[in-house]
Short mmCIF file of C-alpha atoms in Angstrom, two decimals:
data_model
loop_
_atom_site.label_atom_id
_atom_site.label_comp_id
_atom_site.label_asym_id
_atom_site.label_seq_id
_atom_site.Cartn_x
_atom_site.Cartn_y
_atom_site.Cartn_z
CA UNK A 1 -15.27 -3.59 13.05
CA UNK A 2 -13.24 -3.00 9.61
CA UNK A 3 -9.65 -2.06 10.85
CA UNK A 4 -6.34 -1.31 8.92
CA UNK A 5 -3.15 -0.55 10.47
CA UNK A 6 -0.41 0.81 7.93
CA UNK A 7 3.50 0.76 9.24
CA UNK A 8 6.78 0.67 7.94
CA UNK A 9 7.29 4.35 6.68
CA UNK A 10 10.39 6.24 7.28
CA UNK A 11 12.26 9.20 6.25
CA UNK A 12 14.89 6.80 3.14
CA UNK A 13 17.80 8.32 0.39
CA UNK A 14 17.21 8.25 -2.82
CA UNK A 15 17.68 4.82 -4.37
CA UNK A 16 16.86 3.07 -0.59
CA UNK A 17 14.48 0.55 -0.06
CA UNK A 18 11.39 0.13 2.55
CA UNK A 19 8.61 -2.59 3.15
CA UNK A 20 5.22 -1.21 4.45
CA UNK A 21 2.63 -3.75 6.03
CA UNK A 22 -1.24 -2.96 6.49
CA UNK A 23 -2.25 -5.13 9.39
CA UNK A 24 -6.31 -5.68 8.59
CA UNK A 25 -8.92 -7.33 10.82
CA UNK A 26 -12.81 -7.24 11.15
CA UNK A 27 -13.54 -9.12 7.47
CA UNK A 28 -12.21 -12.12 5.43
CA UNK A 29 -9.27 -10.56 4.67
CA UNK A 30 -8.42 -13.78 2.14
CA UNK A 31 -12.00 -12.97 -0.29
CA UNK A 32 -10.55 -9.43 -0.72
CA UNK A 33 -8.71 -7.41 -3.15
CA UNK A 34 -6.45 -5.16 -1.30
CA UNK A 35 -4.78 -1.85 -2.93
CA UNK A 36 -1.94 0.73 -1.37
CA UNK A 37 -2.68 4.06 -2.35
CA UNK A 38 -0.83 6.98 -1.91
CA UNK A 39 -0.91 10.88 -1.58
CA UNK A 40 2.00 13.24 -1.88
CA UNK A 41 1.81 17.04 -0.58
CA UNK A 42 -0.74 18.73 -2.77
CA UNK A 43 -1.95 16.19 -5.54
CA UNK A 44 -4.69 13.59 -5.50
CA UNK A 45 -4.91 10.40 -3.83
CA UNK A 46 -3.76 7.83 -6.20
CA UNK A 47 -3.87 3.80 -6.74
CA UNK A 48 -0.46 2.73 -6.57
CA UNK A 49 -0.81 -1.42 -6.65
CA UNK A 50 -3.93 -4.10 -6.06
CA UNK A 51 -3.67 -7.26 -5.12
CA UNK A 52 -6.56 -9.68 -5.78
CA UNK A 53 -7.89 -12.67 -3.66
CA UNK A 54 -6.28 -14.79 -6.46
CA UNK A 55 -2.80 -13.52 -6.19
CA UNK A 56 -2.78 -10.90 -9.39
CA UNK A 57 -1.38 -7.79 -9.12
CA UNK A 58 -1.15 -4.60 -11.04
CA UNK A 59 0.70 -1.23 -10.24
CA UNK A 60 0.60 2.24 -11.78
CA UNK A 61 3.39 2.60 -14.74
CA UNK A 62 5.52 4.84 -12.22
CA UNK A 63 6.33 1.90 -9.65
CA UNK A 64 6.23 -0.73 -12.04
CA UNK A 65 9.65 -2.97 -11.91
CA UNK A 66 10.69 -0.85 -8.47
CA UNK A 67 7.53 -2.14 -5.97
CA UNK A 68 5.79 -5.49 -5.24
CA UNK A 69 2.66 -5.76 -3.42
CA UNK A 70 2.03 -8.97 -1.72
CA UNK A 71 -0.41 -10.43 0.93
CA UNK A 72 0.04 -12.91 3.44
CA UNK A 73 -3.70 -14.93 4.23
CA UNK A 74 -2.24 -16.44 7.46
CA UNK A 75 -1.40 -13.25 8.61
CA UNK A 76 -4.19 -10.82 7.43
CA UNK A 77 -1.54 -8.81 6.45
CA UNK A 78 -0.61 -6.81 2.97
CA UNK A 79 2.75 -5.65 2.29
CA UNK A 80 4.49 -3.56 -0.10
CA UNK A 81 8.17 -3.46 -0.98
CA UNK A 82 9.28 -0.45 -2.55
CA UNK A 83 12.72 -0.88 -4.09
CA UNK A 84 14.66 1.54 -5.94
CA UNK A 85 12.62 4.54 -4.03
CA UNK A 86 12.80 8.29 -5.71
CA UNK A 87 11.99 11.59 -4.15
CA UNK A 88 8.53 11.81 -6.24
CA UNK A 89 7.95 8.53 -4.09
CA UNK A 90 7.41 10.62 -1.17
CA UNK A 91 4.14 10.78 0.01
CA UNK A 92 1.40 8.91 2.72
CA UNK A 93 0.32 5.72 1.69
CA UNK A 94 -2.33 4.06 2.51
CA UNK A 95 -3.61 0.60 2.31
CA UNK A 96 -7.87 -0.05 1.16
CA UNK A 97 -10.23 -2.75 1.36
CA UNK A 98 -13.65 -2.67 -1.24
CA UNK A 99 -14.95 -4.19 1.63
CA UNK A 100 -19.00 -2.80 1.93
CA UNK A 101 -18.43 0.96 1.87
CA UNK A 102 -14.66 0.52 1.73
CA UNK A 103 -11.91 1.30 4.43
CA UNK A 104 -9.24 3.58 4.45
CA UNK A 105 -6.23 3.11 7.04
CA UNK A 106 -4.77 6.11 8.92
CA UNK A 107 -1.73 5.89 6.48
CA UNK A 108 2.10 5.67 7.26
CA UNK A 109 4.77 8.60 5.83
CA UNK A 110 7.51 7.37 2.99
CA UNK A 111 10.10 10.67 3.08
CA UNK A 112 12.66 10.42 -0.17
CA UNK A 113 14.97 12.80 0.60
CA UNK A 114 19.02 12.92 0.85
#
């Protein structure tokens, strides 16, 4: 079965820096575009980067120049590296594959806070 495993959130200042991985078996995790969403206290979920089987990428305007999402085949794992982090950044993100139905993971915590 379709699994996704999000870690690398933590509680980070303002300006700090953290790397989140989504761990993903159970499908050909190389044919896939991958996206990290994420959803802060009391808004929408929303698409924060994709990654396609090809390599492209594309972010929403507000990480643009801060994050990089980035996939490693070998490894069936996605990553994201959020640089430059802000307190709006706060929220859980989660990591999605358009794979059938689609698959959510269970989502791992960024805190921006001083």
């Amino acid at each position: 079965q379709v699994q996704l495993v999000e870690s690398g959130g933590d509680l980070v200042q303002p300006g700090g820096s953290l790397r989140l991985s989504c761990a993903a078996s159970g499908f050909t995790f190389s044919s896939y575009t991958m996206k990290w969403y994420r959803q802060a206290p009391g808004k929408e979920r929303e698409s924060v980067a994709l990654i396609t089987s090809t390599g492209r990428t594309n972010y929403v305007d507000s990480v643009k120049g801060r994050f990089t999402i980035s996939r490693d085949n070998a490894k069936n794992t996605l990553y994201l590296q959020m640089n430059s982090l802000k307190p709006n950044d706060t929220a859980v993100y989660y990591c999605y594959v358009p794979y059938g139905s689609g698959y959510w993971g269970q989502g791992t915590q960024v805190t921006v806070s001083s």
